[in-house]
PDB file of C-alpha atoms in Angstrom:
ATOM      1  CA  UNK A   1     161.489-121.992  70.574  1.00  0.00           C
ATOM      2  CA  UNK A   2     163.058-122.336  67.322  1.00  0.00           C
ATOM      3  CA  UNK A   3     164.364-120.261  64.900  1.00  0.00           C
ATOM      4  CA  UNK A   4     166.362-118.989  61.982  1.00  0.00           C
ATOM      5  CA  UNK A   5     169.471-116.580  63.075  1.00  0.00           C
ATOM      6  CA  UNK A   6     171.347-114.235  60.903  1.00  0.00           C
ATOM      7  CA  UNK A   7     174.552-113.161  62.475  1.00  0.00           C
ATOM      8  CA  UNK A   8     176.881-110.280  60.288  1.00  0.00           C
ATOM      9  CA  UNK A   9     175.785-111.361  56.881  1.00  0.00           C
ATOM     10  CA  UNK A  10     177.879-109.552  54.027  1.00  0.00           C
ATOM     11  CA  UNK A  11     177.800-110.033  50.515  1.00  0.00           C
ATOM     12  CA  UNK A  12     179.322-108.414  47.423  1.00  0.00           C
ATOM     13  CA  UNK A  13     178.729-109.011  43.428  1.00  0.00           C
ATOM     14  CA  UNK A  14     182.299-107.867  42.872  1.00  0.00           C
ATOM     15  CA  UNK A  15     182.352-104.503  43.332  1.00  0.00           C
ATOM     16  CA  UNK A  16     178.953-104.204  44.318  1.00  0.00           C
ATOM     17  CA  UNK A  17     178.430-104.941  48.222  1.00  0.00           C
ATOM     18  CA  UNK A  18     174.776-105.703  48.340  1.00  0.00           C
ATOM     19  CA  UNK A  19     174.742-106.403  52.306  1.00  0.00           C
ATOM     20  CA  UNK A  20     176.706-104.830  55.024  1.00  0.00           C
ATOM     21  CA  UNK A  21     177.073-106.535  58.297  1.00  0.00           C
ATOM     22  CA  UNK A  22     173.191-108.036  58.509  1.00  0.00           C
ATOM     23  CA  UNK A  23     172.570-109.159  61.570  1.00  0.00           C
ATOM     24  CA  UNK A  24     168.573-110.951  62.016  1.00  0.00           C
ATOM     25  CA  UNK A  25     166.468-113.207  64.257  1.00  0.00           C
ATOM     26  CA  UNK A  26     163.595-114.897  63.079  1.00  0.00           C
ATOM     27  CA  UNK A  27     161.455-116.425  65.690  1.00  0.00           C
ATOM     28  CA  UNK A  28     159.033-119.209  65.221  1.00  0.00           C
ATOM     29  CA  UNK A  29     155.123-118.578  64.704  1.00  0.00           C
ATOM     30  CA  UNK A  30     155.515-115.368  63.139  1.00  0.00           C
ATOM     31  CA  UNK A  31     154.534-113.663  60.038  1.00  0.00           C
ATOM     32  CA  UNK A  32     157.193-110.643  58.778  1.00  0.00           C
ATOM     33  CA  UNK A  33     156.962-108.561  56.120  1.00  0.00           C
ATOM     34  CA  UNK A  34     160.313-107.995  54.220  1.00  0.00           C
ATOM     35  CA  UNK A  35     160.265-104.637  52.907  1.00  0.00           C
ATOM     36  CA  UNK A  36     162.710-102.474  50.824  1.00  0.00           C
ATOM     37  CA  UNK A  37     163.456-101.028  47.141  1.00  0.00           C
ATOM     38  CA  UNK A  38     164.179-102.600  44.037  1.00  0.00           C
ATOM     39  CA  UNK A  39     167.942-103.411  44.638  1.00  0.00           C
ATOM     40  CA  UNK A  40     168.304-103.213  48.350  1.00  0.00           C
ATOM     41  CA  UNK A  41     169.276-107.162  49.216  1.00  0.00           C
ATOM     42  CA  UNK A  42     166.096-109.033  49.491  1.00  0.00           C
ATOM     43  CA  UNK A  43     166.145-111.933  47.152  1.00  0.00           C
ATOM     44  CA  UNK A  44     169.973-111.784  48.306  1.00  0.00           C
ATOM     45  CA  UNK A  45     169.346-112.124  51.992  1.00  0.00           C
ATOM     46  CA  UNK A  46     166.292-114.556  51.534  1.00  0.00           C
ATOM     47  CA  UNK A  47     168.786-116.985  49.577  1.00  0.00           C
ATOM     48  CA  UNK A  48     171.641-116.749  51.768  1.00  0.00           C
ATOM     49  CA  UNK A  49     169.224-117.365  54.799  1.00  0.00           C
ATOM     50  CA  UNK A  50     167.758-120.674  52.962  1.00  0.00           C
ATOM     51  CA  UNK A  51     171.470-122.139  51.652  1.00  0.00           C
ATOM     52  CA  UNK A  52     171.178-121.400  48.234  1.00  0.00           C
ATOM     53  CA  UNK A  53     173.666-118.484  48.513  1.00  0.00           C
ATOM     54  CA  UNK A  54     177.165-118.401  50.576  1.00  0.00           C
ATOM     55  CA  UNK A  55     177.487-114.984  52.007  1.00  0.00           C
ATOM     56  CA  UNK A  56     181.149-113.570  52.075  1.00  0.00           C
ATOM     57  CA  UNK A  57     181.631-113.492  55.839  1.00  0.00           C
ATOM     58  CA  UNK A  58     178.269-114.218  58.907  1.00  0.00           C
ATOM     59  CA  UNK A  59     176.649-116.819  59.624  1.00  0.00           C
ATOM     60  CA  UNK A  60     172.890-118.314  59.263  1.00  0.00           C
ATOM     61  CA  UNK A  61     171.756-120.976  61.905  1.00  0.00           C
ATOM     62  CA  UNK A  62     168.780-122.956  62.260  1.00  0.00           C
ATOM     63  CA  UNK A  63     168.085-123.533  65.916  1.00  0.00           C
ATOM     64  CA  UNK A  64     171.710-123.579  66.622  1.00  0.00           C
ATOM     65  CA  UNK A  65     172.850-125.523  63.676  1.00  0.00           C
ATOM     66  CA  UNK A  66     174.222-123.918  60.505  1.00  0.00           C
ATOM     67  CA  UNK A  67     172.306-123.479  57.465  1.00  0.00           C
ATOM     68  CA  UNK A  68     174.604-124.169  54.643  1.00  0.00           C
ATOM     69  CA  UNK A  69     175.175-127.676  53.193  1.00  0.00           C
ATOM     70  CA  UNK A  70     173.194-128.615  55.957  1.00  0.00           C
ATOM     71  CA  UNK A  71     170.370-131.108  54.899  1.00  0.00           C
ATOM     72  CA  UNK A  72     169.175-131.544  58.499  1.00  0.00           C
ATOM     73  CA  UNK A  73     168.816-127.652  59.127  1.00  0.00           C
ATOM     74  CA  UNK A  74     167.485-127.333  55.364  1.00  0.00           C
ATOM     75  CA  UNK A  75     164.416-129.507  55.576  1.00  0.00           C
ATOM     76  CA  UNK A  76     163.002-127.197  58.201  1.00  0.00           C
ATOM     77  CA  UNK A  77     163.314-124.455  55.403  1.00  0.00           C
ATOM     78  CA  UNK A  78     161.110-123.591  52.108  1.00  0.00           C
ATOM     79  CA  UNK A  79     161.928-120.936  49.971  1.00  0.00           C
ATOM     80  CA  UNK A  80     159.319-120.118  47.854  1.00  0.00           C
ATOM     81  CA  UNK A  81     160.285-118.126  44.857  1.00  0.00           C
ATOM     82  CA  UNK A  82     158.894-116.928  40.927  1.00  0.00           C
ATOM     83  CA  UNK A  83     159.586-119.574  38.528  1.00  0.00           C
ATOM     84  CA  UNK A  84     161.918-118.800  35.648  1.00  0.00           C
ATOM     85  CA  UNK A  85     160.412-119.900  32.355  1.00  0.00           C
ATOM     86  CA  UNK A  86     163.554-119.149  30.690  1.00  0.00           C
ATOM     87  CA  UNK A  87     165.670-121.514  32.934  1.00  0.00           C
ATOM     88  CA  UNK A  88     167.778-124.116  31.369  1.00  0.00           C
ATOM     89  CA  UNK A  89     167.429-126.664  33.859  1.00  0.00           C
ATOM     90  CA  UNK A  90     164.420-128.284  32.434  1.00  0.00           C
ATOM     91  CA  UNK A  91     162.255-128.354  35.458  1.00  0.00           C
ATOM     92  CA  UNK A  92     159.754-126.111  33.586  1.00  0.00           C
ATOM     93  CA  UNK A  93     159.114-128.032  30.331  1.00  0.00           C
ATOM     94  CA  UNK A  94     157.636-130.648  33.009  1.00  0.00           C
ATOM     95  CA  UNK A  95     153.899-131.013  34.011  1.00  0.00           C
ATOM     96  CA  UNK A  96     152.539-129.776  37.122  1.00  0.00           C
ATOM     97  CA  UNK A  97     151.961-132.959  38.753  1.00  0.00           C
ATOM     98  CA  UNK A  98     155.559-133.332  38.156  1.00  0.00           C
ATOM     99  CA  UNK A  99     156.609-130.310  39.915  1.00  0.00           C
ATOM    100  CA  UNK A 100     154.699-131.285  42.743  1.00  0.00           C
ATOM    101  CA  UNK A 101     155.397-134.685  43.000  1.00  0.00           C
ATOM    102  CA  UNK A 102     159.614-133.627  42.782  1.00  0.00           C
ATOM    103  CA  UNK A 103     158.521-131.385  45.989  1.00  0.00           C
ATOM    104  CA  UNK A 104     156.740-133.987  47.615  1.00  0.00           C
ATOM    105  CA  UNK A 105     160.341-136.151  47.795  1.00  0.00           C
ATOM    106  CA  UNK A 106     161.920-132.701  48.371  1.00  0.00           C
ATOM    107  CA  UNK A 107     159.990-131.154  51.685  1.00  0.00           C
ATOM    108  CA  UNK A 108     159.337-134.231  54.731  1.00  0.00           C
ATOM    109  CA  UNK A 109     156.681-132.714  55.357  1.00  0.00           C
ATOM    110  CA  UNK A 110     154.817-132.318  52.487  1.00  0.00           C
ATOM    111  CA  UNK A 111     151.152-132.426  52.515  1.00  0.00           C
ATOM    112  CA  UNK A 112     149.569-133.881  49.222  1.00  0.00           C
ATOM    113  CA  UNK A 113     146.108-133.304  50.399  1.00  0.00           C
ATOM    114  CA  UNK A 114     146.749-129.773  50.899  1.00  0.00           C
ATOM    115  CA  UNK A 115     148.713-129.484  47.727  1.00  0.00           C
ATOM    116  CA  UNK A 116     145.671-131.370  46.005  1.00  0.00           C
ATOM    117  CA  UNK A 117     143.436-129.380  47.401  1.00  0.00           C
ATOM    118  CA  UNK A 118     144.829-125.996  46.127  1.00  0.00           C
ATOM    119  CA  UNK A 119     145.158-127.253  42.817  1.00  0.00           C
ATOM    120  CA  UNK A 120     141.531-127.754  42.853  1.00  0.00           C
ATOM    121  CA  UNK A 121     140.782-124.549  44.144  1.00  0.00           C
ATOM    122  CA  UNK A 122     142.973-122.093  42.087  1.00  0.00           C
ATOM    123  CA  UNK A 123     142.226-124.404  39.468  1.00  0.00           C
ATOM    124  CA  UNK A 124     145.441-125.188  37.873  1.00  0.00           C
ATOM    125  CA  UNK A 125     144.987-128.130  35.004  1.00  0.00           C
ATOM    126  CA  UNK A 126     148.171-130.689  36.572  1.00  0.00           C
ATOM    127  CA  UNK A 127     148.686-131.997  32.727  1.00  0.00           C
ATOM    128  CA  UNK A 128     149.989-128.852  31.774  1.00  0.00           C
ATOM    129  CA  UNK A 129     153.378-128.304  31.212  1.00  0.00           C
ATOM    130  CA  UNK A 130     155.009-125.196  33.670  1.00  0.00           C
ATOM    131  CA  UNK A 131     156.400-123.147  30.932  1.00  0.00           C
ATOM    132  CA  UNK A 132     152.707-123.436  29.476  1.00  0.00           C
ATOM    133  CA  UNK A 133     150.918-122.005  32.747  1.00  0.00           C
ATOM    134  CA  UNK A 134     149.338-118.248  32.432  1.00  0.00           C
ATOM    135  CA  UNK A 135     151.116-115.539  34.691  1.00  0.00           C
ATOM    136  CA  UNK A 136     148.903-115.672  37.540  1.00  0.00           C
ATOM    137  CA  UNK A 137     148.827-119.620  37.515  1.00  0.00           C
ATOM    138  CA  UNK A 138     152.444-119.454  37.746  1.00  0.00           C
ATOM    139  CA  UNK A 139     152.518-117.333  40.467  1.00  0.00           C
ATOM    140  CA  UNK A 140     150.065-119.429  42.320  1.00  0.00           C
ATOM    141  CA  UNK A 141     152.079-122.680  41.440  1.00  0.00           C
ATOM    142  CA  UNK A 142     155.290-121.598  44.196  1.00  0.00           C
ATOM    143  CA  UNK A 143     152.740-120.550  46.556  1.00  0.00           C
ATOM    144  CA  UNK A 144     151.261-123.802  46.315  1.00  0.00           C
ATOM    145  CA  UNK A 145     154.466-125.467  46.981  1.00  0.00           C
ATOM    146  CA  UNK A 146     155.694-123.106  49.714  1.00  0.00           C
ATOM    147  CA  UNK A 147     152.664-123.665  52.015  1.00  0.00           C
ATOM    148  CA  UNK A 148     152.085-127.757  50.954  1.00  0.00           C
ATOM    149  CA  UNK A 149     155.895-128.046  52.268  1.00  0.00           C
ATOM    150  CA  UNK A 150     154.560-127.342  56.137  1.00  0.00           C
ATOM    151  CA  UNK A 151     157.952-126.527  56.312  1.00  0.00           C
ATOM    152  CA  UNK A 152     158.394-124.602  59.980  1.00  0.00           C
ATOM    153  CA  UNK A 153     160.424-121.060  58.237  1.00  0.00           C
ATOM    154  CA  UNK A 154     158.376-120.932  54.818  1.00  0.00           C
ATOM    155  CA  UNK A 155     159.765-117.775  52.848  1.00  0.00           C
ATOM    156  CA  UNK A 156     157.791-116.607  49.881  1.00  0.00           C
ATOM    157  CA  UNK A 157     159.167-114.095  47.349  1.00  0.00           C
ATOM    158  CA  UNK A 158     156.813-111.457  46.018  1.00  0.00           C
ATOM    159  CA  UNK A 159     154.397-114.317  45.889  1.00  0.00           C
ATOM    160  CA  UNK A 160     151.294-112.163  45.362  1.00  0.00           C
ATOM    161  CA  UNK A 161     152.571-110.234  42.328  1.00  0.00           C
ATOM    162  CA  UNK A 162     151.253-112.183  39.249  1.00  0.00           C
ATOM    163  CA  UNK A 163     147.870-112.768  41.233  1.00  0.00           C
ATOM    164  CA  UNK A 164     144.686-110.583  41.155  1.00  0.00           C
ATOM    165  CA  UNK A 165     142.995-109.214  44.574  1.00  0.00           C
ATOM    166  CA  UNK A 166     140.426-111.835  45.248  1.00  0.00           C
ATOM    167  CA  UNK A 167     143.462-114.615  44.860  1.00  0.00           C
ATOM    168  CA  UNK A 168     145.854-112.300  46.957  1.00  0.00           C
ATOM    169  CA  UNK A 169     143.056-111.973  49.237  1.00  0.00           C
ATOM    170  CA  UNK A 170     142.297-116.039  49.737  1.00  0.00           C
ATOM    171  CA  UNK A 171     146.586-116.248  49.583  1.00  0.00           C
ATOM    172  CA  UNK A 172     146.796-114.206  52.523  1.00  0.00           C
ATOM    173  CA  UNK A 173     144.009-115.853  54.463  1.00  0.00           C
ATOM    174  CA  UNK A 174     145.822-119.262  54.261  1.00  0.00           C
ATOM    175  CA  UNK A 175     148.983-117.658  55.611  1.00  0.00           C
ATOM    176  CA  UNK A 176     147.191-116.548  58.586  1.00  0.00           C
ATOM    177  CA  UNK A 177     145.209-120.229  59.051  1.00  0.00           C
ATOM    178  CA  UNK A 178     148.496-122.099  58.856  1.00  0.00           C
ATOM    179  CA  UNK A 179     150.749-119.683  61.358  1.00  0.00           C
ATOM    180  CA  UNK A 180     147.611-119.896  63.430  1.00  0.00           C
ATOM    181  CA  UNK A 181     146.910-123.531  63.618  1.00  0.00           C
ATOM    182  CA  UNK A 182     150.275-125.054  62.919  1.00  0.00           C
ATOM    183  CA  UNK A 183     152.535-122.260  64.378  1.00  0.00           C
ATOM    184  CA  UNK A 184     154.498-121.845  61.048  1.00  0.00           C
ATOM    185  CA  UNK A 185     156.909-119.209  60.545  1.00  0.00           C
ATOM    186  CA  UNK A 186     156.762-116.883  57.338  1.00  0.00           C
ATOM    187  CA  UNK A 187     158.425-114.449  55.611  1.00  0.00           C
ATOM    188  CA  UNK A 188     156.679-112.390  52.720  1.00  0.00           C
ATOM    189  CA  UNK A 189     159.172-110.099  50.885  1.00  0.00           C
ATOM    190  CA  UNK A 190     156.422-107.813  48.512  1.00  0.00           C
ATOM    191  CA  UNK A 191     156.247-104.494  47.013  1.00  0.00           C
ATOM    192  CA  UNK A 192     152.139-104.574  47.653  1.00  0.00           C
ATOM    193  CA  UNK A 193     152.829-103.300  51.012  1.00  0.00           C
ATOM    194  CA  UNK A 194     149.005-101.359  51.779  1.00  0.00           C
ATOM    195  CA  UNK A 195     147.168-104.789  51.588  1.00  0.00           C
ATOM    196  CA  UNK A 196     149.546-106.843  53.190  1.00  0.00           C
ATOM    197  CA  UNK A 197     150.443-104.708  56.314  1.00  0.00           C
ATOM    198  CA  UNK A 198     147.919-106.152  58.466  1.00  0.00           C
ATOM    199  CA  UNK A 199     149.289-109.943  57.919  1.00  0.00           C
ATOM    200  CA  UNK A 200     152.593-108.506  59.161  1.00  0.00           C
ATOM    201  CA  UNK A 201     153.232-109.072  62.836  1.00  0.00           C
ATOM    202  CA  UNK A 202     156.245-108.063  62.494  1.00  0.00           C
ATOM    203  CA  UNK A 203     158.164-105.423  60.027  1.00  0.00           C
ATOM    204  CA  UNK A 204     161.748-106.054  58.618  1.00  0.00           C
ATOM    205  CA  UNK A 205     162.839-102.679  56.419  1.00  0.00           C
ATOM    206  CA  UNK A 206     166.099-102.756  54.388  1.00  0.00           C
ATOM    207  CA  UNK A 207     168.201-100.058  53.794  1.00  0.00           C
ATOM    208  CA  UNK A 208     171.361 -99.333  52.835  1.00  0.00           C
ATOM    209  CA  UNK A 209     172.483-102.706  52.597  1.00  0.00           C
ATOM    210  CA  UNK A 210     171.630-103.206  55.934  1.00  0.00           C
ATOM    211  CA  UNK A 211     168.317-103.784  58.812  1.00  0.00           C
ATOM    212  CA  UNK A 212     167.270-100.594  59.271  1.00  0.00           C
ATOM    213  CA  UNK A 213     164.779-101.503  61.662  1.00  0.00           C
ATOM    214  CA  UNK A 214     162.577-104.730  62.847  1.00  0.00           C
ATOM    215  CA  UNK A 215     159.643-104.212  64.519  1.00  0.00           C
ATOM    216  CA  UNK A 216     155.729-105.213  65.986  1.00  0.00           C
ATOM    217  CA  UNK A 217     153.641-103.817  63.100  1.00  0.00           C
ATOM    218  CA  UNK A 218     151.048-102.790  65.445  1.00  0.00           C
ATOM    219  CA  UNK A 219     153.327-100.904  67.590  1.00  0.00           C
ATOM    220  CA  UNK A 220     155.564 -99.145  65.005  1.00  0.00           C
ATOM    221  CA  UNK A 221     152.414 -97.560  63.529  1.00  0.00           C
ATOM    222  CA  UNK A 222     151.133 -96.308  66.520  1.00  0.00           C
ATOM    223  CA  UNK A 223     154.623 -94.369  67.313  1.00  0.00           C
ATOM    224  CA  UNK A 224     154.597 -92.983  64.047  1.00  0.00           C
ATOM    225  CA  UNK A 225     152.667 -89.564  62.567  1.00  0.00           C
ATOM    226  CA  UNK A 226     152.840 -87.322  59.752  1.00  0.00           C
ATOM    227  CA  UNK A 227     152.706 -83.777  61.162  1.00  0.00           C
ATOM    228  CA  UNK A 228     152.245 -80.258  58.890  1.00  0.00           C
ATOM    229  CA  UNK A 229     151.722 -77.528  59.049  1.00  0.00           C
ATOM    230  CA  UNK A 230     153.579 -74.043  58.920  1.00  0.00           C
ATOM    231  CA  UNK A 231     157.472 -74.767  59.590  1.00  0.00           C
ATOM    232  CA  UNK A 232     158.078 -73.260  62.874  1.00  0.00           C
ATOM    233  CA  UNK A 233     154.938 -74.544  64.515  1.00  0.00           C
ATOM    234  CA  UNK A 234     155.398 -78.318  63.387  1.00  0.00           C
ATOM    235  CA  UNK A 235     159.253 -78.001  64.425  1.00  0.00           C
ATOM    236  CA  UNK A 236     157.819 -76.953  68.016  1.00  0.00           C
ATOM    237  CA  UNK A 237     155.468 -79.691  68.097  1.00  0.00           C
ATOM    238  CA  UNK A 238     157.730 -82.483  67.067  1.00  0.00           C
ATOM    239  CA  UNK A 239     160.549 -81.346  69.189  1.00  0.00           C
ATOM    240  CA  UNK A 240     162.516 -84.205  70.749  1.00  0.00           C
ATOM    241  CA  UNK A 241     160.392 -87.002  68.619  1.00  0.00           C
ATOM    242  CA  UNK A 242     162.889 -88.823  65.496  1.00  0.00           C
ATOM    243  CA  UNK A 243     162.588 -87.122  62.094  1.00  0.00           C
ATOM    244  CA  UNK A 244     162.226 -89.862  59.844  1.00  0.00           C
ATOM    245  CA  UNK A 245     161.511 -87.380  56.622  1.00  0.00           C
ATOM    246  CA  UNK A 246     160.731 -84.083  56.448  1.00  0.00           C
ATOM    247  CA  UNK A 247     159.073 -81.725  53.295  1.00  0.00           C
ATOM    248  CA  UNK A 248     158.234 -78.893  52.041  1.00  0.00           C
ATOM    249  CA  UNK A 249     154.879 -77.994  50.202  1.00  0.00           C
ATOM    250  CA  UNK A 250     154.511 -74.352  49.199  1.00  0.00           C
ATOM    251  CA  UNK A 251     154.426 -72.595  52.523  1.00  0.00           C
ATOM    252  CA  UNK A 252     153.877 -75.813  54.656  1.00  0.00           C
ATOM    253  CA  UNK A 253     156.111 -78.189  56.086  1.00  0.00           C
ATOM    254  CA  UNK A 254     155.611 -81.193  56.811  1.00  0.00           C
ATOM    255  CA  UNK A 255     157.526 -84.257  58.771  1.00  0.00           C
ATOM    256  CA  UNK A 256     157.178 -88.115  59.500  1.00  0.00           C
ATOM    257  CA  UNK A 257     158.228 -88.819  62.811  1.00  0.00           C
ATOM    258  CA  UNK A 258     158.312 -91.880  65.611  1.00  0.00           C
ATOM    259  CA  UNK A 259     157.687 -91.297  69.130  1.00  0.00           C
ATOM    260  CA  UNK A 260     160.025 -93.254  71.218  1.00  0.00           C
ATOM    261  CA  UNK A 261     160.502 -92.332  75.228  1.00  0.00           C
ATOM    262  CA  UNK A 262     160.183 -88.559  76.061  1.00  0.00           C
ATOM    263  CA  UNK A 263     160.065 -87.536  72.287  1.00  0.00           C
ATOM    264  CA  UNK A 264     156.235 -87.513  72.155  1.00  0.00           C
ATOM    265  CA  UNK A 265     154.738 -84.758  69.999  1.00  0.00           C
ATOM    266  CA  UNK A 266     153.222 -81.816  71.446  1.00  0.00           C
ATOM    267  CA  UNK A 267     149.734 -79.990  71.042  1.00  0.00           C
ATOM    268  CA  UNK A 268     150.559 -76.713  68.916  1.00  0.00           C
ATOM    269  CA  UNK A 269     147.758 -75.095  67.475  1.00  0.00           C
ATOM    270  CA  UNK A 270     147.012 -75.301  63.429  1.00  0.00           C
ATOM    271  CA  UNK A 271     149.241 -78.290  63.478  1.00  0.00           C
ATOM    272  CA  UNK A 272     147.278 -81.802  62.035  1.00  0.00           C
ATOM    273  CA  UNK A 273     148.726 -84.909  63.078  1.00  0.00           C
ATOM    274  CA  UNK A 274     147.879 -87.735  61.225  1.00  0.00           C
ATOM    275  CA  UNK A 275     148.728 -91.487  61.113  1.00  0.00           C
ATOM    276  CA  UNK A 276     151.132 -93.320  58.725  1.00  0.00           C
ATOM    277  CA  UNK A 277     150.546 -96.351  56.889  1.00  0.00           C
ATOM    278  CA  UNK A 278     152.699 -98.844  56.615  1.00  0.00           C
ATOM    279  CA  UNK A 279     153.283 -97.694  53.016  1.00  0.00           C
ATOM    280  CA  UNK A 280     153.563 -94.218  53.646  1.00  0.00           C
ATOM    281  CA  UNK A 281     156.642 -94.772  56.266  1.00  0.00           C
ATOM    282  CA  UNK A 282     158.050 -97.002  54.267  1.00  0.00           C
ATOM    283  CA  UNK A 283     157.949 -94.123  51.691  1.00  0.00           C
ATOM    284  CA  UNK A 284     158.916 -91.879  54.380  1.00  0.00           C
ATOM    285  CA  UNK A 285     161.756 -93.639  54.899  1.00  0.00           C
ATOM    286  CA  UNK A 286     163.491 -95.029  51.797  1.00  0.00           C
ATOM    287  CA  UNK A 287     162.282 -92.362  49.423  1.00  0.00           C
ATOM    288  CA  UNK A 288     164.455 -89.892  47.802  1.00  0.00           C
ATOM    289  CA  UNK A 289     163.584 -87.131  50.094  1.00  0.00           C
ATOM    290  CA  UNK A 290     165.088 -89.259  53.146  1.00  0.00           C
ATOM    291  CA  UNK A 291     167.082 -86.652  55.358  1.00  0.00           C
TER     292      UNK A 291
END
């Protein structure tokens, strides 16, 4: 099986250490979410995993071999990012077809039918100049590119934000159809985290410059509940389980917490137990009110 291996990634912006010691394995035929706050490392982490970046000290491998400078290791890899209007490199006073034909030479695998075919259907005019395209048209424009690359570790950053829900809705539907027929591996970083939790198989939160966890989807959100109720009854029913936040509203009290081994939560009366999205502990957990 292969896959993409981060091993004690750090990196600072002079003073500012962004990442701490980020350690990740990404196997192949996946689909994780990248989750965290404005600020946290994403974007940072996604570009020093795809050889854009140098981190200060770690490592990133592709099936063994090293990432950076690496052509080999790199044309397994797409990072699929927003395109900067404002750049000054020029790329976005070209026209589409352009673009796509500079990817094409780019990516080995590139598939122009596919490419040609989403063109068509998000119906994007290829004369067009880039830096001409509406906001949801350039949006669409690096998705197009990330999933015509077939590359086998396709990353997409916050690809769904410029795009409305029926085109986030079709978006996600091709992620699934390629990881299902072709076995890709992606990575969606995005703040829209309700209506893409169900496309995660697997979870990747980052906090405090670090992983804080990596996880099944499925199976972190059936360990997790929010529990209320008045304070000394919840405490007694979530006894032993992981407080992952905990607040107080009026009289009640209420906690997020995961179940793991003998920490299970117990049946007190007038206590509701409820699930958690995956918003809500994501919330839960990198909110202000984090304990």
């Amino acid at each position: 099986m292969s896959g993409l291996e981060c091993k004690n990634i750090s990196k600072s912006y002079k003073d500012n250490k962004v990442l701490d010691n980020v350690s990740l394995n990404i196997e192949q035929g996946k689909i994780y979410g990248l989750i965290g706050r404005n600020g946290v490392g994403k974007t940072t982490l996604m570009s020093i995993m795809t050889g854009q970046n140098p981190a200060d000290s770690g490592d990133v491998t592709y099936n063994g071999q090293p990432v950076w400078e690496n052509a080999e290791a790199l044309s397994h890899i797409c990072f699929s990012r927003e395109i900067n209007t404002k750049s000054l490199l020029g790329m976005n006073n070209q026209k589409v077809k352009e673009y796509l034909r500079l990817a094409s030479i780019y990516y080995k695998n590139w598939d122009k039918d596919m490419a040609e075919e989403l063109v068509k259907r998000f119906g994007i005019d290829k004369k067009k100049k880039v830096c001409n395209l509406s906001k949801g048209m350039l949006s669409m424009l690096p998705v197009i590119i990330g999933l015509a690359s077939k590359a086998e570790i396709t990353i997409l950053d916050e690809p769904a934000a410029g795009l409305d829900v029926i085109v986030r809705e079709e978006f996600y539907k091709l992620i699934i159809d390629e990881q299902q027929e072709n076995g890709r591996t992606f990575i969606i970083s995005t703040h829209i985290i309700e209506e893409a939790a169900n496309v995660f198989e697997e979870v990747i939160i980052l906090k405090d410059k670090c992983v804080y966890l990596k996880e099944n989807t499925v199976e972190l959100l059936d360990k997790c509940r929010y529990v209320s109720g008045l304070e000394e009854d919840v405490k007694n029913a979530v006894d032993g389980c992981k407080i992952i936040n905990e607040e107080h509203i009026g009289r009640s009290y209420a906690v997020t917490v995961m179940q793991d081994g003998d920490g299970k939560i117990k049946a007190v009366q007038h206590v509701a137990v409820q699930p958690v999205s995956l918003q809500n502990l994501f919330i839960a957990i990198c909110g202000q009110s984090n304990m």
